[in-house]
Amino acid sequence: MFTLSGYVIMWNKAIELSSKSHPGPVVHISDNPMDEGKLLIGYESGTVVLWDLKSKKADYRYTYDEAIHSVAWHHEGKQFICSHSDGTLTIWNVRSPAKPIQTIVPHGKQIKDGKKPEPCKPILKVEYKTTKNGEPFIILSGGLAYDTAGRRPCLTVMHGKSTAVLEMDYQIVDFLTLCETPYSNDFQEPYAVVVLLEQDLVVIDLAQNGYPIFENPYPLSIHESPVTCCEYFADCPEDLIPALYFVGNRQKRQGYSKKEWPVSGGNWGVGTQSYPEIIITGHADGSIKFWDASAITLQMLYKLKTAKVFEKSRNKEDKPSTDIVDEDPYAIQMISWCPESRILCVAGVSAHVIIYRFSKQEVTTDVIPMLEVRLLYEINDLESPDIEQVPTPSGGPNSQPIVLQSHPSTSSSSSDGIRDNVPCLKVRSTPLKQSAGYQVELVIQLVWVSGEPPQQITSLAVNSAYGLVVFGNCNGIAMVDYIQKTILLNLGTIELYGSNDPYQRQPRSPRKTRQPSGAGLCDINESTTASDDRCKSPTSAKMSRKLSLPTELKPELDVRDNSFSRSRSSSVTSIDKDSREAISALHFCETFTRKPDTSTSPCLWVGTTLGTVLVIVLNLPPGRDQRLLQPVIVSPSGTILRLKGAILRMAFLDSLGAIIPPAYEAWREPNAPEDKDDKERLKKRRPVSVSPSSSQEISENQYAVICSEKQAKVISLPSQNCIYKHNITETSFVLRGDIVSMSNSTCLACFCANGHIMTFSLPSLRPLLDVNYLPLTNMRIARTFCFTNNGQALYLVSPTEIQRITYSQETCENLQEMLGEMFTPVETPEAPNRGFFKGLFGGGAQSLDREDLFGETSGRPRPTVVTHIPGPGGLEGVKGAATGVGAELARARWALDERGQKLGELEDRTAAMLTSADSFSKHAHEMMLKYKEKKWYQF
């Protein structure tokens, strides 16, 4: 609550009496740093007034013919500086109001022959700081010459004869100079400038040559490059965040100050939630960022640039030959990560996949390993130039041979000029120096097929225990052994069914020589704010080719009613009427692949957009040495399951309902030298598998959990009986579904297009939660929404903000403890001691009791102000008031009597003290006379 002190400074009293015009709004007000009784008031019109608070009048008035934007004091209080709208700075002596002692034009031509300087842009703010052993600092924003069109916002630092212009990425909102002795009256000693930008916070080191900036430890914007995808991992291995921080801290950062971040304060929250959490964001420029998201923090750990593995165009004319995307050909589309082995696999918008291994040592790769894959989708006239039969392991009666196609990329076009066997991007041919962190293991590229560009990747999975990566699109599926660098599987979607295809398919229309460029994750238009909310690739407006999920075009967004409507039009264009079945979900596991199985085996479960689930058996060589020499054999199991809607997610539970994570290989340093002992240990090392071993009996059943756009099913294995089924939604569809662990149990979490978040118990699929949380208004939310363990989820609420939510009661209860404090309470420092000589000569700070001027007892309302004090109405009220007044008078009279009595007692005591003093004086005089005549030897 604020109360008026009654102290008012009227503008007509502050300015000259002869001035008839209003001085404009007040743009600055501050007190003299050496005299609290002097107040400096700056008016926009160019008038500055030094006001004496005690005498309530103006001491001096300073007038300049240009508008004022800011004013700053010299620390001694004898000078001040003003910044003006014409780009000039004026320095004034307090006692010389006639004219400024100096006029400076930081970015314009200097004044000659008394002429007015060439006008520049306004100087919005200026600060004046002094040093003990050098020239003062004059720091300002704005003031550039008008001929510098297109130049970015600048901060100017003037120190002596040098002037440094520091360009900023965003508009400057405000800045503040940090000084080492803010409470001393000697010198200020500035060492840094904190600059607040519209979308960033920059701190400049004034003590180092070149004025480098401090490395900001706090992420203010994740949108350095537009975010195209993100993944969220909770309860990661304990050593993962320190490892990522280690390699991230070693990344070369040029141009930063060598000093530590100078701004401190606040306290971290102390909650019970302490498990490691990591967020991975993929960006339009091909970069990938790892963030520490433990508790409520967000700290960038490490940044990976995937574009380094490709050749870059040297000029604008030499553009990448993608013909798929008009811009951002390196944009990240999908991420698959194994936290235990630290294997990272990413898929890009130019139909490329890159596998990375984690290393703490720097290496140089002479030749980047590369594979090119032709994925074809044909119902009639399948093209298979080179066919090779792969032996099929003995299994069930439905085992079928797999066709492995080798696709040499020797020419860029066929004899008739149609582009063929050409990837969208060219892999780097020169040696690549890879710093500590993620280092490229293999690059896989889809190539053009007879004039048709490769379709973008719709699903991706990697398994470190098997050494395999698999990906699919609307043409088919491909599996690659990244250890042996070979293609194991390359099939069109229809070929996965063999003779068991349950669908009647029509031959597709004749192939076009070229499809429209560009691709989107699905055919959902962003709202009218697409220009501001642009996520360049893969959702750029320039990309018109739809990467749809076949037969049913992904719903189009109706901005007016925020609802989705389905269309059964073409999945590629309105002319091409083929119904492509895309691969929408992939999951490696060790499970029962056929009904008669009595033991588990490695396999891959494949989900399609038509709601079909197929199982592919993997026959892996035993031991590490044999794994490097013998091939991996893959074969379909014949198992086919069907659900309504496209398959989104698959997972497996043990007989107790706990999640069975895929097998993984523990991480080891790939670039460490191996001695004989290491080799022997590696021979004995086996991948870590948490699923039942091949020797376990059939009594250890499993449950397969499958979530589609419309429903969820729990299937008992190996019997393949559906034991639970739940229709998630009838009027909408599921955008994201994840099987997560939470509070020693497992549940299925779903986010629907109508904004509902729902959770279901597993394996019973009993509804636990249904909240209408967020109406879907743009594709960014659908593209980035993801769930993770322990009841956590996130999505991009805007192009620059990550929104984390929780559906965990435990987290909600501990949320207040997890929240930190922005400020650290400190006691107000004592004012500096006033020196004797400064006080003697008037140079020290003048103190002022402002309570007398602005406190509750200060001043009285102006006589023109009438205050109405409401009281009780009627005669009874008057009588009551009179009675109250009489009682008050009686009490006052009694108090006066008591006061008089006490004064009488005080007078008596005073008289007694005077008598005692006279007696003491008399005795003292007699003693003096007694010893006055005695000599020194008589004592």
PDB file of C-alpha atoms in Angstrom, residues 899-914:
ATOM      1  CA  ARG A 899       1.956  15.997  34.071  1.00  0.00           C
ATOM      2  CA  GLY A 900       1.873  19.078  36.354  1.00  0.00           C
ATOM      3  CA  GLN A 901       2.375  16.913  39.427  1.00  0.00           C
ATOM      4  CA  LYS A 902       5.356  15.256  37.838  1.00  0.00           C
ATOM      5  CA  LEU A 903       6.772  18.617  36.867  1.00  0.00           C
ATOM      6  CA  GLY A 904       6.452  19.770  40.521  1.00  0.00           C
ATOM      7  CA  GLU A 905       8.328  16.720  41.723  1.00  0.00           C
ATOM      8  CA  LEU A 906      10.987  17.369  39.138  1.00  0.00           C
ATOM      9  CA  GLU A 907      11.359  20.954  40.365  1.00  0.00           C
ATOM     10  CA  ASP A 908      11.895  19.775  43.958  1.00  0.00           C
ATOM     11  CA  ARG A 909      14.534  17.317  42.887  1.00  0.00           C
ATOM     12  CA  THR A 910      16.260  20.011  40.880  1.00  0.00           C
ATOM     13  CA  ALA A 911      16.380  22.341  43.927  1.00  0.00           C
ATOM     14  CA  ALA A 912      17.878  19.592  46.070  1.00  0.00           C
ATOM     15  CA  MET A 913      20.544  18.966  43.457  1.00  0.00           C
ATOM     16  CA  LEU A 914      21.420  22.698  43.416  1.00  0.00           C
TER      17      LEU A 914
END
